[in-house]
Short mmCIF file of C-alpha atoms in Angstrom, two decimals:
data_model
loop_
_atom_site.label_atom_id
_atom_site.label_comp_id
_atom_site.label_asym_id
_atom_site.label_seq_id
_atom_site.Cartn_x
_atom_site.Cartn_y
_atom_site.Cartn_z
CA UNK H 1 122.13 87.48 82.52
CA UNK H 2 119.50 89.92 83.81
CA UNK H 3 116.84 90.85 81.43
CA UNK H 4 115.24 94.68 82.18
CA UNK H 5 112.58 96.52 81.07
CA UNK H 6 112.32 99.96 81.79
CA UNK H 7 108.79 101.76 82.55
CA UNK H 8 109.19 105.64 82.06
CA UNK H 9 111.86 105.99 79.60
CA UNK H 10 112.78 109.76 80.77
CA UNK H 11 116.12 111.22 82.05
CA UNK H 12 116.68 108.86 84.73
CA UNK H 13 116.40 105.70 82.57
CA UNK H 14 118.02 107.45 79.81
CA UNK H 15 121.06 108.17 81.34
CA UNK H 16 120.83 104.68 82.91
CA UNK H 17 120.93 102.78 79.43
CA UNK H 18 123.49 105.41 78.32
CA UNK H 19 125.90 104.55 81.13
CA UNK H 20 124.87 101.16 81.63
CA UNK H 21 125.88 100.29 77.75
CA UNK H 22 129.26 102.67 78.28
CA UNK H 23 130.72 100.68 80.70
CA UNK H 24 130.08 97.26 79.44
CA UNK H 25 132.18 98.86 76.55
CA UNK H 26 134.98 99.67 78.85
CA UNK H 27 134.40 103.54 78.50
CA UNK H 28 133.33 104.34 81.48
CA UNK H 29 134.77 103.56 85.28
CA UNK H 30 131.35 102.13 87.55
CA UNK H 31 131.62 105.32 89.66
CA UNK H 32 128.48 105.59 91.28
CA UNK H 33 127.24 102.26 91.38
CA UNK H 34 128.14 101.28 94.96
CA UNK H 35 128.44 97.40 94.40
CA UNK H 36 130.06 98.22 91.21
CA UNK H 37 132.58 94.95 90.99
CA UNK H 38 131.34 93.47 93.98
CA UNK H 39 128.22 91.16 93.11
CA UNK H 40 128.18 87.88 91.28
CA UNK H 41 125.93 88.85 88.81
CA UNK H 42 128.27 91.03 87.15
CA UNK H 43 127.58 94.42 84.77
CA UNK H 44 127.89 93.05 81.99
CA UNK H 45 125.34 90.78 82.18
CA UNK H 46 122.38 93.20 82.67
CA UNK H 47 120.97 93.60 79.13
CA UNK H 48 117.74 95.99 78.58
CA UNK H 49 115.46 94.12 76.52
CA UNK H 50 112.17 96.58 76.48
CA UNK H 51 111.33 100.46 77.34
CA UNK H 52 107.71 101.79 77.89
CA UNK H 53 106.67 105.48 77.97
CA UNK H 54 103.42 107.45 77.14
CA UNK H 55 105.50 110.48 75.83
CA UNK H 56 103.76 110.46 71.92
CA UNK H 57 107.25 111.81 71.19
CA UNK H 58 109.07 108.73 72.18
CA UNK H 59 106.43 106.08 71.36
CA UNK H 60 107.31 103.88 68.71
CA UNK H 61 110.74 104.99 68.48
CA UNK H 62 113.97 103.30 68.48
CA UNK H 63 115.63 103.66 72.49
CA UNK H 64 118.72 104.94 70.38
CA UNK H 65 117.33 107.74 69.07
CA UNK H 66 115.06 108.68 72.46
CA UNK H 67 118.41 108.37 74.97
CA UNK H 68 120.49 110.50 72.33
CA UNK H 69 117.78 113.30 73.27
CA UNK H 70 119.48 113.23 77.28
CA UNK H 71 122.73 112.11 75.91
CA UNK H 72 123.97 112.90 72.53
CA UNK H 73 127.19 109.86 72.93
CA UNK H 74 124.06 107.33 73.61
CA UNK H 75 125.80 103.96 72.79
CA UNK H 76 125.09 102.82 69.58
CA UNK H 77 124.06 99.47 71.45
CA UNK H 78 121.11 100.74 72.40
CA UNK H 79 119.56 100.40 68.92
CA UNK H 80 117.23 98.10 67.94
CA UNK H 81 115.04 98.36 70.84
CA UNK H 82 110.84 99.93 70.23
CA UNK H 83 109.70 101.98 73.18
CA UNK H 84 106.37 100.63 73.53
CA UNK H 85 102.89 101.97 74.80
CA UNK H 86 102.74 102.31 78.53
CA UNK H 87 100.32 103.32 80.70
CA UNK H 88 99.40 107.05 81.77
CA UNK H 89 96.62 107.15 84.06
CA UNK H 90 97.02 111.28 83.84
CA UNK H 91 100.72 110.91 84.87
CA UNK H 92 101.41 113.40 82.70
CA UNK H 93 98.68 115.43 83.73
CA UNK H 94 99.90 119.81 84.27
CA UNK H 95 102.95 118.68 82.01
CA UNK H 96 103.86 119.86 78.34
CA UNK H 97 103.87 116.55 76.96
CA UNK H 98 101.52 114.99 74.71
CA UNK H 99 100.33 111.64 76.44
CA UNK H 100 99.22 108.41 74.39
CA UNK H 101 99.01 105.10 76.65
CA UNK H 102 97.40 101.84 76.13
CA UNK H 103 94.46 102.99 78.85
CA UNK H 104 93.12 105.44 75.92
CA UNK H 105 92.38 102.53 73.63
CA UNK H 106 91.31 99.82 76.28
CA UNK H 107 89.85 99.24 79.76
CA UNK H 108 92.70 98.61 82.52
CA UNK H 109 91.90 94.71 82.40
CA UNK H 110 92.82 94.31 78.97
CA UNK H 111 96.29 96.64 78.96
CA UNK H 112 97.37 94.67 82.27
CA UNK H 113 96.57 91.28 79.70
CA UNK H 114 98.09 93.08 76.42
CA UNK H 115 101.42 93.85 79.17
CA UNK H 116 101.87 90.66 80.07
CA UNK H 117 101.55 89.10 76.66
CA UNK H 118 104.11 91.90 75.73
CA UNK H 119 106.33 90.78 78.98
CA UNK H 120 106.03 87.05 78.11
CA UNK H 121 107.75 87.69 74.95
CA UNK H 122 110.10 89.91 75.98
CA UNK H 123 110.98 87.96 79.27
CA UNK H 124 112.22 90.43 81.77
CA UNK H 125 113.35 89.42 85.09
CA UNK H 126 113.70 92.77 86.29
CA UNK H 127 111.08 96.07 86.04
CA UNK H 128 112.52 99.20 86.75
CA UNK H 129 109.92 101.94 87.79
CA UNK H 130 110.84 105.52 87.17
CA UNK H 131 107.85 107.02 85.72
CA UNK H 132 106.98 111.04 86.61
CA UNK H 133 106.46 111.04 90.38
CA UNK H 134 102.54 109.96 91.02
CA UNK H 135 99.76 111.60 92.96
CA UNK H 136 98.48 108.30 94.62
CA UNK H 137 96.31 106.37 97.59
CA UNK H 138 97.81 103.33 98.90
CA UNK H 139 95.42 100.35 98.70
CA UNK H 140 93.34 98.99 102.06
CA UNK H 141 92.67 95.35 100.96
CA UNK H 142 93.71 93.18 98.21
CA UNK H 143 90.01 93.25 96.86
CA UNK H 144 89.90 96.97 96.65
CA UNK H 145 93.17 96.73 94.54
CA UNK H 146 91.67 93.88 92.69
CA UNK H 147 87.76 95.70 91.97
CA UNK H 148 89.45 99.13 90.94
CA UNK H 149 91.27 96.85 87.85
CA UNK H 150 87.75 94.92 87.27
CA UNK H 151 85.80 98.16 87.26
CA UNK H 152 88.59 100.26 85.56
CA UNK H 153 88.24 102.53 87.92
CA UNK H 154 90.92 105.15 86.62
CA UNK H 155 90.56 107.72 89.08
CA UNK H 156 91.53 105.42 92.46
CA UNK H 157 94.45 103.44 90.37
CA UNK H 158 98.30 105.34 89.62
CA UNK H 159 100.18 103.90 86.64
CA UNK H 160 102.58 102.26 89.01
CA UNK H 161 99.86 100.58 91.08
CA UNK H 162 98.84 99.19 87.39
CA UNK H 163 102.17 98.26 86.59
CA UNK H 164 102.74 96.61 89.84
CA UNK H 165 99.80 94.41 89.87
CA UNK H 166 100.76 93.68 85.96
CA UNK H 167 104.21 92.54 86.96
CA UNK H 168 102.70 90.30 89.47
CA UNK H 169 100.81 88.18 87.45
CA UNK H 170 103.72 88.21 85.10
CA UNK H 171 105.57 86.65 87.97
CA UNK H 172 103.50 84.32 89.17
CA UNK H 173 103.36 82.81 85.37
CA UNK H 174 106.46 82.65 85.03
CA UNK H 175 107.89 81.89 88.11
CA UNK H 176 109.60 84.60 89.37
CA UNK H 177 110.49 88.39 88.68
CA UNK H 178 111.89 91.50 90.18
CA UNK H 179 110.27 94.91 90.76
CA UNK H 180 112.29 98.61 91.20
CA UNK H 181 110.10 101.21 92.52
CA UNK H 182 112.39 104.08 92.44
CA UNK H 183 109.22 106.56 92.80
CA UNK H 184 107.47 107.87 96.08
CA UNK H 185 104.27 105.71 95.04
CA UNK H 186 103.75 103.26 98.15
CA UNK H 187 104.50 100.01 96.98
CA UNK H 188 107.36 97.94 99.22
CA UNK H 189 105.25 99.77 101.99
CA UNK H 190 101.42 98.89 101.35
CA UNK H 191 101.02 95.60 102.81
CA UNK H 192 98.54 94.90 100.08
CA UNK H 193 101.09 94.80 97.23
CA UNK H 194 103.64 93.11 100.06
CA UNK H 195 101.53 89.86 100.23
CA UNK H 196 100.65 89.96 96.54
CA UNK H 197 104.29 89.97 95.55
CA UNK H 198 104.60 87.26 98.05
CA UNK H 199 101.74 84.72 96.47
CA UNK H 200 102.97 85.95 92.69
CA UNK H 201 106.71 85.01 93.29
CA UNK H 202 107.59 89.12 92.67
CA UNK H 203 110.20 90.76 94.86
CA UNK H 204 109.55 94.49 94.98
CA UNK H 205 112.57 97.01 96.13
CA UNK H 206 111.46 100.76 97.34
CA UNK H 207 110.17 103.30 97.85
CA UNK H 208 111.93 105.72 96.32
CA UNK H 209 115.48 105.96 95.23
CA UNK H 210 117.65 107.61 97.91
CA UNK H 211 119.71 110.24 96.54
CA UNK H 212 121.23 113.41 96.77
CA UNK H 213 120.47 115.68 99.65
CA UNK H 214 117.70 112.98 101.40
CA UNK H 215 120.42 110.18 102.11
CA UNK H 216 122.67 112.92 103.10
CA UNK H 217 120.57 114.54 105.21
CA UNK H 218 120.40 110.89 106.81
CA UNK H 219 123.65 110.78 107.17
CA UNK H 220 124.40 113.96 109.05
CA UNK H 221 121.64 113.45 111.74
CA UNK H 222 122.82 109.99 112.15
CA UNK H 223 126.30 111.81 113.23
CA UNK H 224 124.42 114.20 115.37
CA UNK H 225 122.31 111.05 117.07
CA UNK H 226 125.43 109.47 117.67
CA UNK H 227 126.97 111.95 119.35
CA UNK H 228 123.85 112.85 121.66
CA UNK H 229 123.50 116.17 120.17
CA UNK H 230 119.60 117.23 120.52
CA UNK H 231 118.64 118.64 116.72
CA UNK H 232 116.42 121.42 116.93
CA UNK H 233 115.56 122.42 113.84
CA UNK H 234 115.80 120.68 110.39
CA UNK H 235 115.59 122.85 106.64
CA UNK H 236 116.62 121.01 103.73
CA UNK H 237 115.31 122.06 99.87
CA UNK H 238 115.75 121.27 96.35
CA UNK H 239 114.77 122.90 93.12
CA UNK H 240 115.55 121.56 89.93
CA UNK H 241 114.80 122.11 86.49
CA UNK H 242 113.73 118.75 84.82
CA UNK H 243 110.46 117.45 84.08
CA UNK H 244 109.94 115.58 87.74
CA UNK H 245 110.35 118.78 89.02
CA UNK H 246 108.26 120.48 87.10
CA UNK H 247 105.63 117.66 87.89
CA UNK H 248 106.36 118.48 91.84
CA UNK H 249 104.60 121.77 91.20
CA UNK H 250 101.64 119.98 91.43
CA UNK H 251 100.56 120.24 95.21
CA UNK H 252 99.52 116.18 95.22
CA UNK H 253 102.61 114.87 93.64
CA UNK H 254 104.82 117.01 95.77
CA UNK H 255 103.10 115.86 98.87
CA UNK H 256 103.91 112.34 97.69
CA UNK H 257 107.40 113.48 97.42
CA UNK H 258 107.81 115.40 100.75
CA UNK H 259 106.44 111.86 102.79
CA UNK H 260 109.12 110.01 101.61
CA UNK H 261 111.63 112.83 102.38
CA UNK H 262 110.72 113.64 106.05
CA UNK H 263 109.76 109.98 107.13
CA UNK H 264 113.80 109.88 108.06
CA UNK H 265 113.94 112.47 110.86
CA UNK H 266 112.01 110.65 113.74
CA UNK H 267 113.08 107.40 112.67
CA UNK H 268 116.72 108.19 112.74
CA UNK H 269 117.04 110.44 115.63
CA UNK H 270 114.09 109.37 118.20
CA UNK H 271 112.15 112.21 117.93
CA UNK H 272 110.01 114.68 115.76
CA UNK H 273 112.60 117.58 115.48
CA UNK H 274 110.67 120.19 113.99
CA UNK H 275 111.71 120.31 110.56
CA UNK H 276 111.18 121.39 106.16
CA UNK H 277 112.23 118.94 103.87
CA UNK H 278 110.42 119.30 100.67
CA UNK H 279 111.11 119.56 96.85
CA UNK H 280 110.61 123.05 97.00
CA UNK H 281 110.80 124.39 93.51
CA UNK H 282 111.06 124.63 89.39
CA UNK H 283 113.45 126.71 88.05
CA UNK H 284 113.84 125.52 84.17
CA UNK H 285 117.94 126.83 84.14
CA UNK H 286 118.70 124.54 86.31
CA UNK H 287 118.43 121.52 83.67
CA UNK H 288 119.08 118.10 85.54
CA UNK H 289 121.81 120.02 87.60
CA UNK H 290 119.71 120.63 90.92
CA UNK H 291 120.69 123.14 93.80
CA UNK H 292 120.28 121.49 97.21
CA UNK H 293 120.37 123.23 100.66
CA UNK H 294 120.49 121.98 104.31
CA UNK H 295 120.80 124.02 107.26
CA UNK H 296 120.72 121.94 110.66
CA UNK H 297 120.60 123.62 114.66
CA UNK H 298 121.68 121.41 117.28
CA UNK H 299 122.38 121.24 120.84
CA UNK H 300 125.68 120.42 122.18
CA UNK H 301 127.61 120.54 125.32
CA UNK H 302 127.06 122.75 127.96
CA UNK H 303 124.35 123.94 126.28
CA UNK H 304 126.33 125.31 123.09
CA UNK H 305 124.19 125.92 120.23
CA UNK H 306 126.04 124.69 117.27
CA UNK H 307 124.40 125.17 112.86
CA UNK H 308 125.43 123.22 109.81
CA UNK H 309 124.80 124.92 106.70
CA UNK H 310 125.52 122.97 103.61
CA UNK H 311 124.58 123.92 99.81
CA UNK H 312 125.41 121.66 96.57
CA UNK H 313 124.50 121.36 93.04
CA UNK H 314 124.02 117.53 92.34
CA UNK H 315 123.27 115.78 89.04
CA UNK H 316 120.06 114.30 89.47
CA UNK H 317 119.52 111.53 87.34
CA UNK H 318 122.72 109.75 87.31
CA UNK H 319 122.63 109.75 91.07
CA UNK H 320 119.85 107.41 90.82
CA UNK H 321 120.60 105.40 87.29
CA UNK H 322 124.13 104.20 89.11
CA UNK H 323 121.80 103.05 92.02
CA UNK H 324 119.54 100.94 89.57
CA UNK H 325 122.60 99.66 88.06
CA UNK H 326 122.83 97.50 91.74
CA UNK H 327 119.18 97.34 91.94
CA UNK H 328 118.66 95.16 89.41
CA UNK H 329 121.50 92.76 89.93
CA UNK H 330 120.11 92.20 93.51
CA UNK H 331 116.69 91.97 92.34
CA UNK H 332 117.59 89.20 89.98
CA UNK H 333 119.31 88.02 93.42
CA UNK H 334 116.54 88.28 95.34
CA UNK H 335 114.65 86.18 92.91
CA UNK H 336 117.11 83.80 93.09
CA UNK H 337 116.89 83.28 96.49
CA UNK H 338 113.37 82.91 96.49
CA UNK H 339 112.61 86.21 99.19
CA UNK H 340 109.61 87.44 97.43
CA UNK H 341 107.84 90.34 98.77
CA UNK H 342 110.12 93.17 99.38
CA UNK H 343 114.04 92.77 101.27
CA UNK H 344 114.28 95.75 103.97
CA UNK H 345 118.38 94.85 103.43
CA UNK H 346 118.22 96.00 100.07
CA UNK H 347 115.75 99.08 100.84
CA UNK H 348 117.17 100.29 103.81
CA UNK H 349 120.09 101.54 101.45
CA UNK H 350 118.78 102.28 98.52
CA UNK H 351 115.54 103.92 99.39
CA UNK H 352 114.28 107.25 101.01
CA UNK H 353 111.25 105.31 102.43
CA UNK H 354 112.39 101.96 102.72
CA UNK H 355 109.65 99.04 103.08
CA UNK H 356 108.25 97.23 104.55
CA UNK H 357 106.12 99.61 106.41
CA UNK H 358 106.51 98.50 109.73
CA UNK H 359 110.75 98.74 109.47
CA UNK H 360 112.51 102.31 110.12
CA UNK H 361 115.11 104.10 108.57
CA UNK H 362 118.31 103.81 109.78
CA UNK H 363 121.91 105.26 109.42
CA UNK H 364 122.99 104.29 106.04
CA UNK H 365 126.42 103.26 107.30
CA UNK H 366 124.55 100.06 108.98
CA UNK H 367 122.07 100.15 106.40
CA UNK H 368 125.25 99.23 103.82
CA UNK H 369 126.81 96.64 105.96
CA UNK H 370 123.52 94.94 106.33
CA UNK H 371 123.03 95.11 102.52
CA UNK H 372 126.47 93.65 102.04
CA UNK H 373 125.80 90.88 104.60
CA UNK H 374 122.41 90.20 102.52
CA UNK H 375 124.25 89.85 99.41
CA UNK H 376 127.18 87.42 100.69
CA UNK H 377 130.16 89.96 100.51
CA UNK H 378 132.63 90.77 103.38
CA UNK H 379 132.05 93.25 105.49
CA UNK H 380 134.12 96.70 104.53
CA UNK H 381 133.39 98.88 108.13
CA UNK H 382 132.60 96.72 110.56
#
């Protein structure tokens, strides 16, 4: 069995639960979940036993009634379940949403003690991390991590860094426990939250869920690479029409964002190709349907200048909820095994930015054998 609790119960872990519950019921095929029958730890066994949010509108409700606002066939398993009080931290800052969070009624200290109380109970062995994408500063030392929680300093601290360093005493109290950043908020790649994971007995997966265009994009310059075609010009975009994109409109977040999109292009090819890879826009329309483009100049033989030009509308949450629905299974894994920090096997797939910081991207192809040799199952390319 692995236990989850959710932190940011918005589209993406909405239509997670939704589908999660939907095919332990048999109604739904695993499409989209890459390890979908492969793992020991099977789907079935991955039961959500908490939700936190700081959306006043979903606070205190039942998960049932809060997933049926995504998806109106929510499961009727998913009742029974409170959305708690999370942290905000201004998260929610530039949005249309009405924020409540435990930091308005208590210093940082004492919500990091009330969450762990909370956790203790509830007795997760997974976190999953998709709250609205963060405006942040990675940490230098473990005592500036460790004096902006004494001092509540609110304006150095994210909600995820909170969370993080929550889960990790968590973890260490318990023994063990699993952390999903799915967000662009540096976690598996700040060495300070690498070696507290380590002493806490936390693994931590990220940074940020690979989907969509990004992990394509990776793919097609790994076929370029391969070929010894010189790329001279990368221009890849996405607009969307859900509330992370409306929270990229904010210039910090979306620089947060646009890191973890281009760190792929000198890793993967060798060089710094000039490129634009950025969540460009908000168009409301759109809904959770976003438009995607990619247009790609290389060099090829005898000098032969060559384009790709390639345009999509993807679905953007359930690309990522049938990624978490792995995530967690190897995170519970991971725990198993005792590899506590963060697993560059697992990231390298998974993750636009994959940690630790001082490991590159590389061609997802290898990236999913290497997963698959992590987790014990037979190689399916090589």
């Amino acid at each position: 069995m692995v236990r989850v609790v959710i932190l940011g119960q918005g589209y993406v872990a909405s239509i997670f639960a939704s589908g999660l519950e939907k095919i332990k019921a048999g109604k739904l095929e695993p499409y989209g979940v890459p390890l979908a029958d492969e793992l020991p730890i099977k789907i079935k066994d991955i039961e959500i036993v908490g939700s936190y949010d700081v959306d006043a509108s979903k606070v205190e409700k039942d998960l049932y009634e809060v997933v049926r606002a995504y998806d109106p066939e929510a499961p009727e398993s998913l009742k029974g379940i409170t959305v708690r009080k999370g942290i905000h931290l201004r998260s929610l800052r530039n949005l249309p949403i009405e924020a409540t969070g435990l930091d308005d009624e208590m210093s940082l200290k004492e919500a990091v003690e009330r969450l762990v109380s909370e956790w203790k109970e509830l007795k997760p062995d997974v976190f999953v991390n998709v709250c609205t994408t963060e405006a942040f500063v990675p940490f230098e030392s473990r005592e500036g991590l460790e004096k902006a929680i004494e001092e509540d300093n609110r304006d150095r601290l994210t909600a995820t860094q909170v969370y993080v360093y929550a889960a990790a005493k968590y973890a260490k109290e318990v023994g063990g426990a699993a952390f999903v950043n799915a967000i662009p908020t540096l976690i598996a790649n700040d060495p300070v939250y690498v070696e507290l994971a380590k002493e806490s007995n936390l693994v931590v997966f990220g940074d940020d869920g690979a989907t969509g265009a990004t992990p394509l994009t990776a793919d097609v310059l790994s076929h370029l690479a391969q070929r010894n075609r010189y790329v001279l010009d990368i221009a890849q975009f996405n607009i969307g029409g859900n509330n992370d994109f409306l929270a990229l409109t904010d210039k910090e977040r979306n620089k947060s964002k646009e890191f973890t999109k281009s760190s792929i292009v000198k890793d993967l090819l060798g060089y710094d190709a000039p490129h634009y890879i950025k969540p460009t826009g908000f168009l409301e329309p759109l809904g959770d349907k976003k438009f995607i483009a990619m247009h790609i100049e290389y060099v090829s033989f005898n000098g032969a200048h060559d384009e790709l030009v390639i345009t999509g509308r993807i679905n953007d949450s359930p690309a990522l909820a049938g990624l978490l629905v792995d995530l967690v299974r190897l995170g519970k894994i991971a725990v198993e095994k005792k590899e506590f920090g963060t697993v560059y096997e697992v990231n390298a797939f998974y993750m636009k930015n994959p940690g630790p910081g001082d490991r590159k991207s590389i061609p997802k192809i290898i990236a999913y054998e290497k997963l698959r040799q992590w987790a014990g199952l037979k190689p399916r390319w090589l």
